[in-house]
XYZ file of C-alpha atoms in Angstrom:
86
model
C 0.000 -0.057 -0.106
C 1.362 3.480 -0.874
C 2.647 5.771 1.887
C -0.120 8.287 1.110
C -2.909 5.947 1.837
C -1.205 4.510 4.840
C -0.881 8.105 6.254
C -4.644 8.788 5.387
C -5.752 5.857 7.202
C -3.685 6.786 10.399
C -5.001 10.396 10.324
C -8.734 9.332 9.960
C -8.125 6.664 12.908
C -6.313 9.470 15.066
C -9.095 11.811 14.429
C -11.646 9.123 15.754
C -9.559 8.770 18.919
C -9.263 12.582 19.735
C -11.155 14.485 22.297
C -14.270 14.188 20.412
C -15.963 16.725 18.151
C -15.286 20.460 18.412
C -15.552 23.543 16.253
C -12.638 25.224 14.522
C -11.444 28.467 12.835
C -8.745 28.532 10.115
C -7.111 31.890 9.410
C -9.901 33.665 11.610
C -12.903 32.042 9.798
C -15.261 29.370 11.266
C -14.827 25.913 9.432
C -18.316 24.873 8.171
C -18.647 21.555 6.162
C -19.387 22.586 2.477
C -21.524 19.279 2.055
C -23.737 19.290 5.150
C -23.124 22.717 6.647
C -22.150 21.184 10.030
C -19.679 22.978 12.295
C -18.330 20.123 14.393
C -15.256 18.208 13.322
C -12.849 15.661 14.758
C -9.215 16.784 14.448
C -6.414 14.895 13.067
C -3.041 14.873 10.955
C -1.750 13.193 7.843
C 1.798 13.207 6.231
C 2.065 14.382 2.552
C 4.609 12.384 0.935
C 5.918 14.366 -2.159
C 8.989 11.913 -2.950
C 7.030 9.933 -5.578
C 7.074 13.033 -7.883
C 10.720 14.157 -7.043
C 9.709 16.657 -4.233
C 10.976 14.848 -1.169
C 12.244 18.240 0.350
C 8.420 19.303 0.056
C 7.290 16.447 2.470
C 5.038 18.019 5.008
C 2.148 17.291 7.322
C -1.363 18.416 6.797
C -4.139 18.931 9.506
C -7.343 17.130 8.864
C -10.641 18.054 10.161
C -13.369 15.187 9.648
C -17.002 16.314 9.661
C -18.764 14.658 12.631
C -22.084 14.351 10.565
C -21.118 13.375 7.087
C -17.594 12.352 7.378
C -16.119 14.571 4.667
C -12.434 15.235 5.224
C -11.129 18.866 5.024
C -7.479 19.311 4.613
C -5.375 22.108 5.772
C -1.601 23.152 5.930
C -2.387 25.874 8.600
C -3.131 24.656 11.965
C -6.960 24.921 12.790
C -7.728 26.536 15.913
C -10.059 24.864 18.310
C -12.981 27.249 19.428
C -13.107 26.687 23.249
C -16.728 26.266 24.477
C -18.124 29.028 26.813
């Protein structure tokens, strides 16, 4: 199995084991699922392996937010900020 798919599966599994669902912002804007308009997500990470296209120097990690309602995965290079509940 490719490194990409292995990392993706690990990221999704980690999201499921997190602190549960929360709301987030990225660059000051609230994250809303574009599919179902939900605002609660599970947080995770995934490694982006760029060596297969000759860009090993560009390997990075991405932050993932998995919608708690429909399961859509949103990917971010910038770190999502958890909105603390009042």
